[in-house]
Structures are given as structure tokens and as C-alpha cells.
Amino acid sequence: MRLDRFTERLPFKAPLCPDNLFGHLIATAVPGVEEWRDGIYRRTLRLPFGCGIAALRPLTDHVECTVELSDARDLATALDLCRFLLDLDVDPVEVDTALSSDPLLEQLVLSAPGRRVPRTVDGAEFAIRAVLGQQVSTKAARTHAARLVSRYGTPVGDLFLFPLEFDPAELAMPESRRRTMAALLEALRSGLDLSPGADRAVAREWLATLPGFGPWTVESIAMRSLGDPDAFLPTDLGIRLAARALGLPSTPAALVRRSEAWRPWRAYAVQHLWATGDHEVNRIPA
């Protein structure tokens, strides 16, 4: 497959904290679909007229973006997806000002201004990966996804598109999770829209009807696929541990009530809370 190459600058409003943004993408990268090499994050893109590969390098005042496309008509869409992936269109000053008004978050925000929410370039892909990652470690989730890609992925240059169609019965996971995956795939075939422009309320409602889709999975998809800046994960263990350490309520119901003060930016509060833990998602590899 012949790919045409284009290089563009992706500007953003400063500040930008690249640590958790690229760190999360790197730590959870699916082998064959994504890679981090020589300070550049690369991944495949599924596009209206074809497919491609995006290569993203964080720099001081912009992100260097090189896209290789099978059809040049997809250039604008590819650039938009890269901006969405890196959350480059938010006003970080507005977010930081709002969150730092809470005395218990203030120091977290001041120590790492401009945190963004790492998102996805393919909402359906992320939803499938979220199911693969239910109740397993980051490493195990990557292993499950890599096996799926090696069997069903479509080659694009030296990488592969993540498959959106496959037989859940062949997955090495409990039967209950196979049923969850089968229900998700059927919903996607039936029109479930998990793109950035989708109706978030409709998507949340549909996801919540699927077997095995609890609040953590639904809100993770809302945050990463739909780009909801107010998505919140009060049941997440890392969030609860961070909350307790900061003197915030750590039970989900109480934490939800306390989080009302962070609206409409709770997805960004999640990033700050996650960053209190010593996890590879919070740092770019040396």
C-alpha cells in the first residue's frame, strides 16, 4: 500500500504537560498498532477514505505531526483526530483555574499545569480495548489486544489497524467477558456511535444496557472516546487511593458528591489524581 506523507505543526494553548498525556498512550500501547520510538509516538488511523499512520512528537510550543495516508482526502480528518487524541483544543488556563480553586487540588494543579486527557483516535477501538482490560493489569490487557491484532489486524505500512470485527468465542478470557464483548460488537454493528461528535447521553445510555458494562467502563469510554471533559471514575482504585491521601472522601458516593465542585472538568481532576501514584502512565520513558 502506497502512503503519501504530510508534516504539520499542531499548535496548542500553553501550558501543556506531556507526561501523563504521552505516558498513558505509551504505557497502554497495543503492540503492532502503536509504538514509541526515538521520542515519537506512532499509531494507525482508520479514516473515511482509507487509512494511515500518525507520528507525533511533543515539542515546546507545538506537536510535530507527520501523517502517512492512503488517500490525501483524509488529511484534515487525520489532523483533527490527532488533535482530539492529545486534547489540544482545550483551554488549560480555564481548567487549571477552576480546579486549583479547590484547596485539596491546588498543589497538584500548580505542580503540573496544563494536564490534558489522553484520548483515542477510534472510539470503537477504545471500547473494545476497555472490555479487554476489565479486571486485568495493563500488561495483560496489552497482551490480549496484541493477540487480537496479530490474528485479525489489517496491515498499514509497518503497523496494523486494530480489528473491529472478530469472534469473541476465540478470546482467552472468562465466558462472561466474551458475552460482554459480543454485546459490544453487536451494538457497534447496530449503530452505537462512540465518535467525538456523538450524542454523549445516548451513548452512555446504550452502553449502560450492555451486560458487563458498569460505571467504570462507561465513564472510561465517555472520557477517552467521546471526549467528555466531565467524565468521572469514582470507583477506580487509583482515584480512591489518591482521594484518601489528599483528605478527600474515598467512598464512591461521597467522592461523587465532593466532585461536584470540579464540574465541568472532572476528567482533568482524574488525571491529577492518577498522577499521585507511581505508575508508568504518568511518565514518558527516558
Coordinates of N, CA and C in Angstrom, one line a residue, residues 129-269:
R129 N -11.0 -2.3 23.6 CA -9.9 -2.4 24.5 C -10.3 -2.2 26.0
A130 N -11.3 -1.4 26.2 CA -11.7 -1.3 27.6 C -12.3 -2.6 28.1
V131 N -13.0 -3.3 27.3 CA -13.5 -4.6 27.7 C -12.4 -5.6 27.9
L132 N -11.4 -5.6 27.0 CA -10.2 -6.5 27.1 C -9.5 -6.2 28.4
G133 N -9.6 -5.0 28.9 CA -8.8 -4.6 30.1 C -9.6 -4.7 31.4
Q134 N -10.9 -5.2 31.3 CA -11.7 -5.3 32.6 C -11.0 -6.3 33.5
Q135 N -10.8 -5.9 34.7 CA -10.3 -6.7 35.8 C -9.0 -7.4 35.6
V136 N -8.2 -6.8 34.7 CA -6.8 -7.4 34.5 C -5.8 -6.2 34.5
S137 N -4.5 -6.5 34.6 CA -3.5 -5.5 34.6 C -3.3 -4.8 33.2
T138 N -2.6 -3.7 33.2 CA -2.3 -3.0 32.0 C -1.6 -3.9 31.0
K139 N -0.6 -4.7 31.6 CA 0.2 -5.6 30.8 C -0.6 -6.7 30.2
A140 N -1.5 -7.3 31.0 CA -2.4 -8.3 30.5 C -3.4 -7.8 29.4
A141 N -3.9 -6.6 29.6 CA -4.8 -6.0 28.6 C -4.0 -5.8 27.2
R142 N -2.8 -5.4 27.3 CA -2.0 -5.2 26.1 C -1.7 -6.6 25.4
T143 N -1.5 -7.6 26.2 CA -1.3 -8.9 25.6 C -2.5 -9.4 24.9
H144 N -3.7 -9.3 25.5 CA -4.9 -9.7 24.9 C -5.1 -8.9 23.6
A145 N -4.9 -7.6 23.6 CA -5.1 -6.8 22.4 C -4.1 -7.2 21.3
A146 N -2.9 -7.4 21.7 CA -1.8 -7.8 20.7 C -2.2 -9.1 20.0
R147 N -2.7 -10.1 20.8 CA -3.1 -11.3 20.1 C -4.2 -11.1 19.1
L148 N -5.2 -10.2 19.5 CA -6.3 -9.9 18.6 C -5.7 -9.3 17.3
V149 N -4.8 -8.3 17.4 CA -4.2 -7.6 16.3 C -3.5 -8.6 15.4
S150 N -2.7 -9.5 16.0 CA -1.9 -10.4 15.2 C -2.8 -11.4 14.4
R151 N -4.0 -11.6 14.9 CA -4.9 -12.5 14.1 C -5.8 -11.8 13.1
Y152 N -6.3 -10.7 13.5 CA -7.3 -10.0 12.7 C -6.9 -8.6 12.2
G153 N -5.8 -8.1 12.6 CA -5.4 -6.8 12.2 C -5.1 -6.6 10.7
T154 N -5.4 -5.4 10.2 CA -5.2 -5.1 8.7 C -3.9 -4.3 8.6
P155 N -2.9 -4.8 7.8 CA -1.6 -4.1 7.7 C -1.8 -2.7 7.1
V156 N -1.0 -1.8 7.7 CA -0.9 -0.4 7.2 C 0.6 -0.1 7.4
G157 N 1.3 0.0 6.3 CA 2.8 0.2 6.4 C 3.4 -0.9 7.3
D158 N 4.1 -0.4 8.3 CA 4.8 -1.4 9.2 C 3.9 -1.7 10.5
L159 N 2.7 -1.2 10.5 CA 1.8 -1.4 11.6 C 0.5 -2.0 11.2
F160 N -0.5 -2.1 12.1 CA -1.8 -2.7 11.7 C -2.9 -1.8 12.3
L161 N -4.1 -1.9 11.6 CA -5.3 -1.3 12.1 C -5.8 -2.3 13.2
F162 N -6.3 -1.7 14.3 CA -7.0 -2.6 15.3 C -8.3 -3.1 14.7
P163 N -8.5 -4.4 14.9 CA -9.8 -5.0 14.3 C -11.0 -4.6 15.1
L164 N -12.1 -4.4 14.4 CA -13.4 -4.1 15.0 C -14.4 -5.2 14.8
E165 N -13.9 -6.2 14.0 CA -14.8 -7.4 13.8 C -13.9 -8.7 14.1
F166 N -14.4 -9.5 14.9 CA -13.8 -10.8 15.2 C -14.7 -11.7 16.0
D167 N -14.3 -12.9 16.3 CA -15.2 -13.8 17.0 C -14.8 -13.8 18.5
P168 N -15.7 -13.3 19.4 CA -15.3 -13.2 20.8 C -15.1 -14.6 21.4
A169 N -15.7 -15.7 20.8 CA -15.5 -17.0 21.3 C -14.1 -17.4 21.3
E170 N -13.2 -16.8 20.5 CA -11.8 -17.2 20.4 C -10.9 -16.5 21.4
L171 N -11.5 -15.6 22.2 CA -10.7 -14.8 23.1 C -10.4 -15.6 24.4
A172 N -9.2 -15.5 24.9 CA -8.7 -16.3 26.1 C -9.1 -15.5 27.3
M173 N -10.4 -15.5 27.6 CA -10.9 -14.8 28.8 C -12.2 -15.5 29.3
P174 N -12.7 -15.2 30.5 CA -13.9 -15.8 31.0 C -15.1 -15.7 30.1
E175 N -16.0 -16.6 30.2 CA -17.2 -16.6 29.3 C -18.0 -15.4 29.5
S176 N -18.1 -14.9 30.7 CA -18.9 -13.7 31.0 C -18.3 -12.5 30.2
R177 N -17.0 -12.4 30.1 CA -16.4 -11.3 29.4 C -16.6 -11.5 27.9
R178 N -16.6 -12.7 27.4 CA -16.9 -12.9 26.0 C -18.3 -12.5 25.7
R179 N -19.2 -12.7 26.6 CA -20.6 -12.2 26.3 C -20.6 -10.7 26.3
T180 N -19.9 -10.1 27.2 CA -19.8 -8.6 27.2 C -19.2 -8.1 25.8
M181 N -18.2 -8.7 25.4 CA -17.6 -8.3 24.1 C -18.6 -8.6 22.9
A182 N -19.2 -9.7 22.9 CA -20.2 -9.9 21.9 C -21.3 -8.9 21.9
A183 N -21.8 -8.5 23.0 CA -22.8 -7.5 23.1 C -22.3 -6.1 22.6
L184 N -21.1 -5.8 22.9 CA -20.5 -4.5 22.4 C -20.4 -4.6 20.9
L185 N -19.8 -5.6 20.4 CA -19.7 -5.7 18.9 C -21.0 -5.6 18.2
E186 N -22.1 -6.2 18.8 CA -23.4 -6.2 18.2 C -23.9 -4.7 18.2
A187 N -23.7 -4.0 19.4 CA -24.1 -2.7 19.5 C -23.4 -1.8 18.5
L188 N -22.1 -2.0 18.3 CA -21.4 -1.2 17.3 C -21.9 -1.4 15.9
R189 N -22.3 -2.7 15.6 CA -22.8 -3.0 14.3 C -24.2 -2.4 14.1
S190 N -24.9 -2.2 15.2 CA -26.3 -1.7 15.2 C -26.4 -0.2 15.2
G191 N -25.2 0.5 15.3 CA -25.2 1.9 15.2 C -24.7 2.7 16.4
L192 N -24.2 2.0 17.4 CA -23.7 2.7 18.6 C -22.5 3.6 18.1
D193 N -22.7 4.9 18.3 CA -21.7 5.9 17.9 C -20.9 6.3 19.1
L194 N -19.6 6.1 19.0 CA -18.6 6.4 20.0 C -17.6 7.4 19.5
S195 N -17.9 8.2 18.5 CA -17.0 9.2 17.9 C -17.1 10.5 18.7
P196 N -16.2 11.4 18.6 CA -16.2 12.6 19.3 C -17.4 13.5 19.2
G197 N -18.1 13.4 18.0 CA -19.3 14.1 17.8 C -20.6 13.5 18.2
A198 N -20.5 12.3 18.8 CA -21.7 11.5 19.1 C -22.5 12.2 20.3
D199 N -23.7 11.9 20.4 CA -24.6 12.3 21.5 C -24.1 11.5 22.7
R200 N -23.5 12.2 23.7 CA -22.9 11.5 24.9 C -24.0 10.8 25.7
A201 N -25.1 11.5 25.9 CA -26.2 10.9 26.7 C -26.7 9.6 26.1
V202 N -26.9 9.6 24.8 CA -27.4 8.4 24.1 C -26.3 7.3 24.2
A203 N -25.1 7.6 24.0 CA -24.0 6.6 24.0 C -23.9 6.0 25.4
R204 N -24.0 6.9 26.4 CA -23.9 6.4 27.8 C -25.1 5.5 28.1
E205 N -26.3 5.9 27.7 CA -27.4 5.1 28.0 C -27.4 3.7 27.3
W206 N -26.9 3.7 26.1 CA -26.8 2.4 25.3 C -25.7 1.5 26.0
L207 N -24.6 2.1 26.3 CA -23.5 1.3 26.9 C -24.0 0.7 28.2
A208 N -24.7 1.5 29.0 CA -25.1 1.0 30.3 C -26.1 -0.2 30.3
T209 N -26.7 -0.4 29.1 CA -27.6 -1.5 28.9 C -26.9 -2.8 28.6
L210 N -25.6 -2.7 28.2 CA -24.9 -3.9 27.8 C -24.4 -4.7 29.0
P211 N -24.4 -6.0 28.9 CA -24.0 -6.8 30.1 C -22.5 -6.6 30.3
G212 N -22.2 -6.5 31.6 CA -20.8 -6.3 32.0 C -20.3 -4.9 31.9
F213 N -21.1 -4.0 31.5 CA -20.7 -2.6 31.4 C -21.2 -1.8 32.7
G214 N -20.3 -1.7 33.6 CA -20.5 -0.9 34.8 C -20.1 0.5 34.7
P215 N -20.2 1.3 35.7 CA -19.9 2.7 35.6 C -18.4 3.0 35.2
W216 N -17.5 2.2 35.7 CA -16.1 2.4 35.4 C -15.9 2.3 33.8
T217 N -16.4 1.3 33.2 CA -16.2 1.1 31.8 C -16.9 2.2 31.0
V218 N -18.2 2.5 31.4 CA -18.9 3.5 30.7 C -18.3 4.9 30.8
E219 N -17.8 5.3 32.0 CA -17.2 6.6 32.1 C -15.8 6.6 31.5
S220 N -15.1 5.5 31.4 CA -13.8 5.5 30.7 C -14.0 5.7 29.2
I221 N -15.0 5.1 28.7 CA -15.3 5.3 27.3 C -15.8 6.8 27.0
A222 N -16.6 7.3 28.0 CA -17.0 8.7 27.8 C -15.9 9.6 27.8
M223 N -14.9 9.4 28.7 CA -13.7 10.2 28.8 C -12.8 10.1 27.5
R224 N -12.5 8.9 27.1 CA -11.5 8.7 26.1 C -12.0 8.7 24.7
S225 N -13.2 8.1 24.5 CA -13.8 8.0 23.1 C -14.6 9.2 22.8
L226 N -15.5 9.6 23.7 CA -16.5 10.7 23.5 C -15.9 12.1 23.8
G227 N -14.8 12.1 24.6 CA -14.2 13.4 24.9 C -14.9 14.2 25.9
D228 N -15.7 13.5 26.8 CA -16.5 14.3 27.8 C -15.5 14.8 28.9
P229 N -15.4 16.1 29.0 CA -14.5 16.7 30.0 C -14.9 16.5 31.4
D230 N -16.1 16.1 31.6 CA -16.7 15.9 33.0 C -16.8 14.4 33.3
A231 N -16.3 13.5 32.5 CA -16.4 12.1 32.9 C -15.6 11.9 34.2
F232 N -16.1 11.0 35.0 CA -15.5 10.8 36.3 C -15.6 9.3 36.7
L233 N -14.5 8.9 37.4 CA -14.3 7.4 37.7 C -14.2 7.2 39.3
P234 N -15.3 7.4 40.0 CA -15.2 7.4 41.5 C -14.9 6.0 42.0
T235 N -15.1 4.9 41.2 CA -14.9 3.6 41.7 C -13.5 3.1 41.4
D236 N -12.7 3.9 40.6 CA -11.4 3.5 40.2 C -10.5 3.4 41.5
L237 N -9.7 2.3 41.6 CA -8.9 2.1 42.8 C -7.9 3.2 43.0
G238 N -7.2 3.6 41.9 CA -6.2 4.7 41.9 C -6.8 6.0 42.4
I239 N -8.0 6.3 41.9 CA -8.7 7.5 42.3 C -9.0 7.5 43.7
R240 N -9.5 6.4 44.2 CA -9.9 6.3 45.7 C -8.7 6.4 46.6
L241 N -7.6 5.8 46.2 CA -6.4 5.9 47.0 C -5.8 7.3 47.0
A242 N -5.8 8.0 45.9 CA -5.4 9.3 45.8 C -6.3 10.2 46.6
A243 N -7.6 10.0 46.5 CA -8.5 10.8 47.3 C -8.3 10.7 48.8
R244 N -8.1 9.5 49.2 CA -7.8 9.3 50.7 C -6.6 10.0 51.1
A245 N -5.5 9.9 50.3 CA -4.2 10.5 50.7 C -4.3 12.0 50.7
L246 N -5.2 12.6 49.9 CA -5.4 14.1 49.9 C -6.4 14.6 51.0
G247 N -7.0 13.6 51.6 CA -8.1 14.1 52.6 C -9.4 14.2 52.0
L248 N -9.6 13.7 50.8 CA -10.9 13.7 50.1 C -11.7 12.5 50.5
P249 N -13.0 12.5 50.3 CA -13.8 11.2 50.6 C -13.3 10.2 49.6
S250 N -13.3 8.9 50.1 CA -12.8 7.8 49.3 C -13.8 6.8 48.9
T251 N -15.0 6.9 49.5 CA -16.1 6.1 49.0 C -16.7 6.7 47.8
P252 N -17.1 5.8 46.8 CA -17.6 6.4 45.5 C -18.7 7.4 45.7
A253 N -19.7 7.1 46.5 CA -20.9 8.1 46.6 C -20.4 9.4 47.2
A254 N -19.6 9.4 48.2 CA -19.2 10.6 48.8 C -18.2 11.4 47.9
L255 N -17.4 10.6 47.2 CA -16.5 11.3 46.3 C -17.2 12.0 45.1
V256 N -18.3 11.3 44.6 CA -19.1 12.0 43.6 C -19.7 13.3 44.1
R257 N -20.2 13.3 45.3 CA -20.8 14.5 45.9 C -19.7 15.6 46.0
R258 N -18.5 15.2 46.5 CA -17.4 16.2 46.6 C -16.9 16.7 45.3
S259 N -17.0 15.8 44.2 CA -16.5 16.2 42.9 C -17.4 17.2 42.2
E260 N -18.6 17.5 42.7 CA -19.5 18.5 42.1 C -18.8 19.8 42.0
A261 N -17.8 20.1 42.9 CA -17.1 21.4 42.9 C -16.1 21.5 41.7
W262 N -15.8 20.3 41.1 CA -14.9 20.3 39.9 C -15.6 20.3 38.6
R263 N -16.9 20.3 38.6 CA -17.6 20.3 37.3 C -17.3 21.7 36.5
P264 N -17.2 21.7 35.2 CA -17.4 20.6 34.3 C -16.1 19.9 33.9
W265 N -15.1 19.9 34.8 CA -13.7 19.5 34.4 C -13.3 18.2 35.2
R266 N -14.2 17.3 35.5 CA -13.8 16.2 36.4 C -12.8 15.2 35.7
A267 N -12.9 15.1 34.4 CA -11.9 14.3 33.7 C -10.5 14.7 33.9
Y268 N -10.3 16.0 34.0 CA -9.0 16.6 34.3 C -8.6 16.4 35.7
A269 N -9.6 16.4 36.7 CA -9.3 16.1 38.0 C -8.8 14.6 38.1

